[in-house]
XYZ file of C-alpha atoms in Angstrom:
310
model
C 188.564 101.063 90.896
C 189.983 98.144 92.618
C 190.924 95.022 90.028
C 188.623 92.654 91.955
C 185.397 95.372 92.139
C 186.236 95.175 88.451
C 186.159 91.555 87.965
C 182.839 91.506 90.153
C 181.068 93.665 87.493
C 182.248 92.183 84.606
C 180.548 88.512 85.806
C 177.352 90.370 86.570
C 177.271 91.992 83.276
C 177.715 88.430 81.675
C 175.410 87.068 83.682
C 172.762 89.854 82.834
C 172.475 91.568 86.186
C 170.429 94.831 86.806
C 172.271 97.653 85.305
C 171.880 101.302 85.544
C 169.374 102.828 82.789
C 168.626 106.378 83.503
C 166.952 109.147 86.634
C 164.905 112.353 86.458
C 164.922 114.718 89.417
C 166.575 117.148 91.674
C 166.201 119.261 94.905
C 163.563 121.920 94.491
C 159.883 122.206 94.546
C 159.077 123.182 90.427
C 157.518 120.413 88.651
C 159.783 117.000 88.288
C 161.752 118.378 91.361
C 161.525 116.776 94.658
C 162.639 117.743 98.859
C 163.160 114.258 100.498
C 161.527 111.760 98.692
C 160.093 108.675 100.151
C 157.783 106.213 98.668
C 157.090 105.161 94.772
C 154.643 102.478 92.583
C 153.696 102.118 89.345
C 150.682 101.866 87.757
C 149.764 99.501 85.303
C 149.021 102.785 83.176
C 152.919 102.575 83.451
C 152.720 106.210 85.388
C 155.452 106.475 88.276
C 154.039 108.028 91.139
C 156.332 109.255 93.583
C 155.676 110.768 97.415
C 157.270 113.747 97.372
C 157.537 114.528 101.216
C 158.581 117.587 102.064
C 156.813 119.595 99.397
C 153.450 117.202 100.791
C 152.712 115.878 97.318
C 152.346 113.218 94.727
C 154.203 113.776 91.304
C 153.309 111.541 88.414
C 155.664 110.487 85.421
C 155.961 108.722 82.250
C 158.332 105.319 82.832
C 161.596 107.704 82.069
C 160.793 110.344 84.035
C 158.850 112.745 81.572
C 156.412 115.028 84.119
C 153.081 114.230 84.075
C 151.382 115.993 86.748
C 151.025 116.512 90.580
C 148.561 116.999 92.960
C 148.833 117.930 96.703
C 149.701 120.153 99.216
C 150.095 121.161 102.917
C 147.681 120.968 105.436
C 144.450 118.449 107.257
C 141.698 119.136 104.047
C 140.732 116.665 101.683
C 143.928 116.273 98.956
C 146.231 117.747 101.199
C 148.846 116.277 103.116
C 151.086 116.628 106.289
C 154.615 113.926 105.990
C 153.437 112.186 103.220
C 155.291 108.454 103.088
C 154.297 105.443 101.530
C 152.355 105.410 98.399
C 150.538 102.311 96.299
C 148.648 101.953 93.758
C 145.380 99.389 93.206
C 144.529 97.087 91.081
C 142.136 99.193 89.525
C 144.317 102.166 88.968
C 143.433 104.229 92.147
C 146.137 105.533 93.981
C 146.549 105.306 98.277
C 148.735 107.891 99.760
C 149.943 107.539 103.756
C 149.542 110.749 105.127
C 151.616 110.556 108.037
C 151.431 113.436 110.135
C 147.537 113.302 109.523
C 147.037 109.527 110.758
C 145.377 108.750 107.685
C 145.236 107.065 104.344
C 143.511 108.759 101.092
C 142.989 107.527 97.656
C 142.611 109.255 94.637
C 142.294 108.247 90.675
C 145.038 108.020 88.720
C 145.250 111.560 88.162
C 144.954 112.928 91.739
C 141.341 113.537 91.674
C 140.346 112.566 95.754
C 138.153 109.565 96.404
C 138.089 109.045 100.690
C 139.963 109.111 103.217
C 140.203 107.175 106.357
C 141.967 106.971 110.076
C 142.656 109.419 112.648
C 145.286 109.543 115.702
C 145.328 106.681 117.941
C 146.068 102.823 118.716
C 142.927 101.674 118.252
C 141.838 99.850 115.283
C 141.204 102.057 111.919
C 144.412 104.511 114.360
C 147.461 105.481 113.131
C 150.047 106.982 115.690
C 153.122 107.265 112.459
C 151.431 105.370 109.804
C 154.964 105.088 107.459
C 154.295 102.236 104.464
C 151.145 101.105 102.518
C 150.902 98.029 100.205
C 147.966 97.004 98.024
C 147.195 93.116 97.085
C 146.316 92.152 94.080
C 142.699 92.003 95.758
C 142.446 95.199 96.630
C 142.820 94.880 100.302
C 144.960 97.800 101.760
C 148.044 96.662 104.131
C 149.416 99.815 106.012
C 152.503 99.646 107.925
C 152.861 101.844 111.690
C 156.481 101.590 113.153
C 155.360 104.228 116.180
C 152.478 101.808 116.897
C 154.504 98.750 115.944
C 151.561 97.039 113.725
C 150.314 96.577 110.074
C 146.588 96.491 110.012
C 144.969 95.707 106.983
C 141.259 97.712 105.268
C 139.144 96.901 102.416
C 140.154 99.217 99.366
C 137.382 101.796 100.638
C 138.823 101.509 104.957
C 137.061 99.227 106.472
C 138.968 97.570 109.039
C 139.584 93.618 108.702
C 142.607 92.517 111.122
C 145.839 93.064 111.896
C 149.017 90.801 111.111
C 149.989 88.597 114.124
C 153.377 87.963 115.547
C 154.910 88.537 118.602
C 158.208 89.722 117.729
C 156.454 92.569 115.287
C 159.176 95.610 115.808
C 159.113 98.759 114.013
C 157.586 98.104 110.868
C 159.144 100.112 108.395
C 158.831 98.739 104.973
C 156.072 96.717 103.249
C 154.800 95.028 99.972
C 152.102 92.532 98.654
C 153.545 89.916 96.572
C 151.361 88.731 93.545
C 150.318 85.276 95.405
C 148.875 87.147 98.141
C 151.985 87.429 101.077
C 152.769 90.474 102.905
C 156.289 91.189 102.997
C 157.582 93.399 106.129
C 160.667 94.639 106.714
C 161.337 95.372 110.341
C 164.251 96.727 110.697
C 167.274 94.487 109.744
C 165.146 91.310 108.042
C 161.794 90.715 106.143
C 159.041 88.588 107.331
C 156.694 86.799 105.697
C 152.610 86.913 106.336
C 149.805 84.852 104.660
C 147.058 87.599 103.276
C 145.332 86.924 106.484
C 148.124 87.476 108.360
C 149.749 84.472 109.609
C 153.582 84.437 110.350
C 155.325 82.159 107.732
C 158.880 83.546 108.092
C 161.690 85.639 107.550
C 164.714 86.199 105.185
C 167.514 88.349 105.853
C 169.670 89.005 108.621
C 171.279 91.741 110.610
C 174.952 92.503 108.859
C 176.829 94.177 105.848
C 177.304 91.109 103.811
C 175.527 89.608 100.770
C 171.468 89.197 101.200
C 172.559 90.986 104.589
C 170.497 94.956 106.001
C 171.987 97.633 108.158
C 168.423 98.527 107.567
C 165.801 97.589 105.508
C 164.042 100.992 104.531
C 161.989 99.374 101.489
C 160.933 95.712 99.945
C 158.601 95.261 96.634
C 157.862 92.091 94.882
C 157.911 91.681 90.957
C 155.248 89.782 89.182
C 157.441 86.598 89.220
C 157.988 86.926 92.574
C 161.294 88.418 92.496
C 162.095 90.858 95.611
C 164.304 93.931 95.733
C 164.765 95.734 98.617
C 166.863 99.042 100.016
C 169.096 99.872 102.477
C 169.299 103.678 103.769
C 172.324 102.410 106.051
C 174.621 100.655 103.444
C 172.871 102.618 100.488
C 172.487 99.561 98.737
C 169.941 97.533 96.195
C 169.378 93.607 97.066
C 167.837 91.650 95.088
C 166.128 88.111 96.295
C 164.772 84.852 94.794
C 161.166 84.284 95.489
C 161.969 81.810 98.061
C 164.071 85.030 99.803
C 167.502 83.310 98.951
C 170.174 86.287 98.451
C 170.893 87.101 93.878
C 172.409 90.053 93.758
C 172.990 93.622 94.837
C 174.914 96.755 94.058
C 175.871 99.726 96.363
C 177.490 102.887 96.892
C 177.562 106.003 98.754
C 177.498 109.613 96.780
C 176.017 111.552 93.863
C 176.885 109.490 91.151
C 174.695 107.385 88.722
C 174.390 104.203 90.459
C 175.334 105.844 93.634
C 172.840 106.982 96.594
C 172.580 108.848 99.836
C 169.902 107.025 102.082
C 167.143 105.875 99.193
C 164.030 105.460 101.128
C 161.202 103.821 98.207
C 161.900 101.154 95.938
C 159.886 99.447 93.137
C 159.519 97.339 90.148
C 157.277 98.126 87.308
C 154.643 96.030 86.221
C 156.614 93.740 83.574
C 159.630 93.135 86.400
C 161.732 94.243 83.610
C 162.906 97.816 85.348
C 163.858 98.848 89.431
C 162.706 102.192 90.117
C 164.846 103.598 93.366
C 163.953 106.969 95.312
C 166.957 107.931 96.309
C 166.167 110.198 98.690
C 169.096 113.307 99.865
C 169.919 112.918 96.392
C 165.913 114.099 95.628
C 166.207 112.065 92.617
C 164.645 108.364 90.949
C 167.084 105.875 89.452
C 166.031 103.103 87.420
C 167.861 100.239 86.246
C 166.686 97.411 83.784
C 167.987 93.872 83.076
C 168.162 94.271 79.638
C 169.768 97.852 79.110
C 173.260 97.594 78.068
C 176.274 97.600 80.609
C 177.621 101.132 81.180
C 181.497 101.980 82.479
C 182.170 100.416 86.111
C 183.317 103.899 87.531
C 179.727 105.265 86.975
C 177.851 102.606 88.897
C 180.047 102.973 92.457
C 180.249 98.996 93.270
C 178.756 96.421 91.583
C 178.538 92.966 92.977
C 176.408 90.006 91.877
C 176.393 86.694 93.332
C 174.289 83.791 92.104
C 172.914 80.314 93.189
């Protein structure tokens, strides 16, 4: 590793940056194995649930990656699920699965058992033409994202429709999250913009590059309960994290198998306490976590580290 990569990590280790902690996973369809992984949450049971795509399923873990459980699998019925993307999880425990290639959203308990369903193909209002991302505020209203359809429309926890979020430059919504004061993070392709719960425009952070605080693509945002955001980067296979006010803290990166490393991670997460990052990274068909207060490991087995603060 290059002297000044090396000097990089050693002032993020003393300044307590996000180090790596642990994973679980691999390709394959057995229990605790995944094919293309794509969105994760936590509940505040502390269970990981993670989309499992291509095997059109939700697996559930304990925090380190322990197997819970599943439920799930292919087809239009009731529990079963066609491209299965985004997944969040409600205030009161229930989980909210977007079942893409359905145009629909169902919810289950926290143990898979089905609750409803709503949507259906379409443009319209309630219509999903490649529903991706779903977000849940801490009031229970349901935020899900549509990058064919280039919208977010937001539902009351049970689908009834209540609006849409308004802005004119609204392109490909890919990723999405509800902060704890109520705004809607979006990441459209290259930045994040901001949205009152009601879905005002209030602004943007980001911008199109490789740089610090910089996307090649933003592919998935969450927001801690202090208000801290992380977000990924399938392009640049990277982790950013951001200030609440979206100012640019610190990030690592790296391309390849390794721990620390990823090829294209797709979901991203904190847990409940803020204290622990939960990646999907995806053509690795793994989850890598990383926590504040874990101690530093050996630079060659994060890839590069960088951390910049204000």
């Amino acid at each position: 590793m290059r002297k000044t990569a090396l000097l990089i990590f050693v002032a993020a280790a003393a300044w307590g940056a996000w180090v790596y902690e642990g994973q679980w996973g691999s390709f394959g369809s057995g229990n605790g194995y995944f094919d293309d992984p794509e969105g994760i949450a936590v509940g505040a049971n502390g269970y990981v649930y993670v989309a499992d795509q291509d095997n059109d399923r939700v697996q559930y873990f304990t925090p380190t990656g322990s197997y819970l459980g599943k439920w799930g699998s292919s087809g239009p019925q009731n529990g079963e699920f066609s491209g299965l993307f985004g997944i969040a999880v409600a205030p009161n425990g229930n989980v909210y699965a977007a079942d893409s290639g359905n145009h629909r959203i169902q919810y289950f308990t926290p143990t898979g058992s089905f609750l409803g369903k709503w949507g259906s193909d379409g443009t319209g209002n309630g219509q999903f033409r490649g529903l991706r991302e779903i977000a849940v505020s801490s009031s229970g209203t349901v935020y899900a994202a549509d990058p064919t359809d280039t919208t977010v429309q937001y539902f009351t926890a049970t689908g009834s429709y209540r609006g849409r979020l308004s802005y004119s430059q609204m392109y490909i919504p890919w990723a999405l999250a509800a902060a704890p004061d109520g705004v809607i993070h979006v990441g459209v392709y290259r930045l994040i913009y901001r949205f009152s719960p009601a879905g005002s425009y209030l602004g943007y952070y980001g911008w199109p590059g490789s740089g610090p605080g910089q996307f090649g693509s933003v592919d998935g945002v969450d927001v801690g309960p202090t208000g801290y955001i992380v977000t990924i980067d399938s392009v640049l296979n990277r982790v950013t994290v951001f200030n609440p006010n979206g100012s640019y803290l610190e990030m690592w990166e790296g391309t390849g198998g390794g721990n620390g490393q990823f090829r294209e991670p797709r979901g991203v997460c904190f847990n409940r306490t803020g204290s622990r990052i939960y990646v999907v990274d995806s053509n690795n068909c793994r989850i890598q976590y990383f926590n504040r207060n874990a101690p530093a490991v050996e630079p060659s087995s994060l890839g590069r580290v960088k951390a910049v603060f204000r």
